[in-house]
Amino acid sequence: GNSVTQMEGPVTLSEEAFLTINCTYTATGYPSLFWYVQYPGEGLQLLLKATKADDKGSNKGFEATYRKETTSFHLEKGSVQVSDSAVYFCALTYNTDKLIFGTGTRLQVFP
Amino acid sequence: DAGVIQSPRHEVTEMGQEVTLRCKPISGHNSLFWYRQTMMRGLELLIYFNNNVPIDDSGMPEDRFSAKMPNASFSTLKIQPSEPRDSAVYFCASTLRGGTDTQYFGPGTRLTVL
C-alpha cells in the first residue's frame, strides 16, 4: 500500500542553521506530495506541495523537490529561525481524496 | 474567511459519558475530514465526507464512534460511551474539492476522558 516514512525527531538546530528533514514514500503510481506544518496548539497547515515528478514546491523559505528516482520529497531551508519550531508532516495522496501522513518530525530551533 | 471552526476547544468528561464534537467547514468546501491525533498513534483519518455523504469510514475505531454531516456547513463526531483511551486531539479539515486540494485544518478539540 501507499505509505510515507519520515526521519525521527526531534531535530535540534541553532538559529540560521541549514535544515533537512527526510521524507520517502511508497506508492503504486505517481502521487502528489505535501509538507504540512503544525505549530504548538494549532491545527496543521499546508507548507508546500508538488504534484508531479521534478516539481519543486516552495514557501516561506522552505523547499522540497519531488524526486521520482529516489521516491523522496525532502524538506530544506537554508537558514532556520526560532519561529520555525514546529512539527512537520510529509504526506501523499494518489487517486483518492485521502491524505496519507508520515509520523511527523519535531523541529526545535534555539537562539 | 473564518477558517474551519471547531467546538468545543477543550472537553473533559468522565468515562461512559456521551461526547459530541462539532465542526463548521469553510464555506463552499465540498469535502470534510475528521482526524484524531495522539502521541502513540500519530495522526489518524477517522472518516471523510464528499458533498455531505460519508465516503470512507474505515478509520472509525469502533461502533462507539459515529459521524454525521446533515448539511454542507456542519458536521458532528459523537463518541458514546466514551473511554479513557479516546483521549486525544480531534481535528476537522475541509477542502474545496478533495484530491490534491489543500486541506484546511481547524484548531482541534482536546478531549480528556477521565
Short mmCIF file of C-alpha atoms in Angstrom, two decimals, chain B:
data_model
loop_
_atom_site.label_atom_id
_atom_site.label_comp_id
_atom_site.label_asym_id
_atom_site.label_seq_id
_atom_site.Cartn_x
_atom_site.Cartn_y
_atom_site.Cartn_z
CA ASP B 1 -12.81 33.89 5.89
CA ALA B 2 -13.15 32.48 9.40
CA GLY B 3 -11.49 29.18 8.56
CA VAL B 4 -12.63 25.82 9.88
CA ILE B 5 -14.38 26.23 13.21
CA GLN B 6 -14.43 23.52 15.85
CA SER B 7 -16.19 23.39 19.19
CA PRO B 8 -15.59 22.92 21.98
CA ARG B 9 -11.83 23.59 22.07
CA HIS B 10 -11.46 21.56 25.24
CA GLU B 11 -13.68 18.85 26.66
CA VAL B 12 -13.21 16.95 29.89
CA THR B 13 -15.66 14.18 30.61
CA GLU B 14 -15.99 11.02 32.61
CA MET B 15 -15.84 7.53 31.24
CA GLY B 16 -19.20 6.36 29.95
CA GLN B 17 -20.49 9.81 29.04
CA GLU B 18 -21.52 10.84 25.54
CA VAL B 19 -19.27 13.35 23.79
CA THR B 20 -20.20 15.41 20.73
CA LEU B 21 -17.59 17.33 18.77
CA ARG B 22 -18.68 19.91 16.23
CA CYS B 23 -17.18 21.28 13.04
CA LYS B 24 -18.11 24.04 10.62
CA PRO B 25 -16.12 23.77 7.38
CA ILE B 26 -15.07 26.68 5.21
CA SER B 27 -18.00 27.93 3.18
CA GLY B 28 -18.06 26.41 -0.29
CA HIS B 29 -15.84 23.47 0.56
CA ASN B 30 -17.21 20.12 -0.54
CA SER B 31 -15.04 17.65 1.38
CA LEU B 32 -14.74 17.28 5.15
CA PHE B 33 -12.35 15.10 7.13
CA TRP B 34 -12.19 14.05 10.79
CA TYR B 35 -8.78 13.14 12.26
CA ARG B 36 -7.54 12.02 15.64
CA GLN B 37 -4.05 12.82 16.92
CA THR B 38 -2.29 11.07 19.80
CA MET B 39 1.34 10.72 20.79
CA MET B 40 1.20 6.95 20.42
CA ARG B 41 -0.64 6.66 17.09
CA GLY B 42 0.10 9.98 15.43
CA LEU B 43 -2.46 11.46 13.05
CA GLU B 44 -5.26 9.09 12.00
CA LEU B 45 -8.04 9.72 9.50
CA LEU B 46 -11.33 8.63 11.03
CA ILE B 47 -13.86 9.43 8.29
CA TYR B 48 -14.41 11.78 5.38
CA PHE B 49 -17.39 13.17 3.51
CA ASN B 50 -17.86 14.44 -0.02
CA ASN B 51 -20.92 16.63 -0.60
CA ASN B 52 -22.24 15.60 2.85
CA VAL B 53 -22.05 11.87 2.02
CA PRO B 54 -19.69 9.61 4.04
CA ILE B 55 -17.17 8.13 1.63
CA ASP B 56 -14.72 6.25 3.80
CA ASP B 57 -15.24 5.43 7.48
CA SER B 58 -12.67 2.67 7.66
CA GLY B 59 -10.70 4.63 10.24
CA MET B 60 -13.53 4.84 12.75
CA PRO B 61 -12.26 2.81 15.70
CA GLU B 62 -15.46 1.02 16.63
CA ASP B 63 -19.20 1.32 16.92
CA ARG B 64 -18.89 3.79 19.78
CA PHE B 65 -17.87 6.40 17.20
CA SER B 66 -20.31 7.93 14.74
CA ALA B 67 -20.17 10.96 12.45
CA LYS B 68 -22.82 12.90 10.60
CA MET B 69 -22.94 15.75 8.15
CA PRO B 70 -26.56 16.90 7.92
CA ASN B 71 -25.70 19.84 5.65
CA ALA B 72 -22.77 21.49 3.93
CA SER B 73 -21.96 23.73 6.85
CA PHE B 74 -22.00 21.39 9.83
CA SER B 75 -20.65 18.03 10.96
CA THR B 76 -20.55 16.16 14.26
CA LEU B 77 -18.41 13.39 15.64
CA LYS B 78 -20.02 11.54 18.53
CA ILE B 79 -18.49 9.09 20.99
CA GLN B 80 -20.91 7.06 23.08
CA PRO B 81 -19.90 5.78 25.56
CA SER B 82 -16.54 7.46 25.92
CA GLU B 83 -13.48 5.67 27.31
CA PRO B 84 -10.13 6.96 28.62
CA ARG B 85 -8.36 5.64 25.51
CA ASP B 86 -10.41 8.09 23.43
CA SER B 87 -8.44 10.96 24.95
CA ALA B 88 -6.81 12.78 22.03
CA VAL B 89 -6.95 15.92 19.93
CA TYR B 90 -9.63 15.67 17.26
CA PHE B 91 -9.22 17.76 14.12
CA CYS B 92 -11.67 18.62 11.41
CA ALA B 93 -10.40 19.67 7.97
CA SER B 94 -12.10 20.76 4.77
CA THR B 95 -11.11 21.12 1.13
CA LEU B 96 -12.71 22.69 -1.89
CA ARG B 97 -12.85 19.52 -3.97
CA GLY B 98 -10.63 16.89 -2.32
CA GLY B 99 -7.82 15.16 -4.15
CA THR B 100 -4.75 17.39 -4.35
CA ASP B 101 -6.56 20.43 -2.99
CA THR B 102 -5.20 21.92 0.22
CA GLN B 103 -6.79 20.60 3.40
CA TYR B 104 -7.57 23.41 5.84
CA PHE B 105 -7.50 22.24 9.43
CA GLY B 106 -9.44 23.58 12.36
CA PRO B 107 -7.75 24.33 15.70
CA GLY B 108 -8.80 20.97 17.14
CA THR B 109 -10.74 19.76 20.16
CA ARG B 110 -8.67 18.39 23.03
CA LEU B 111 -10.71 15.60 24.62
CA THR B 112 -9.86 14.17 28.01
CA VAL B 113 -11.85 11.19 29.28
CA LEU B 114 -11.30 10.50 32.96
#
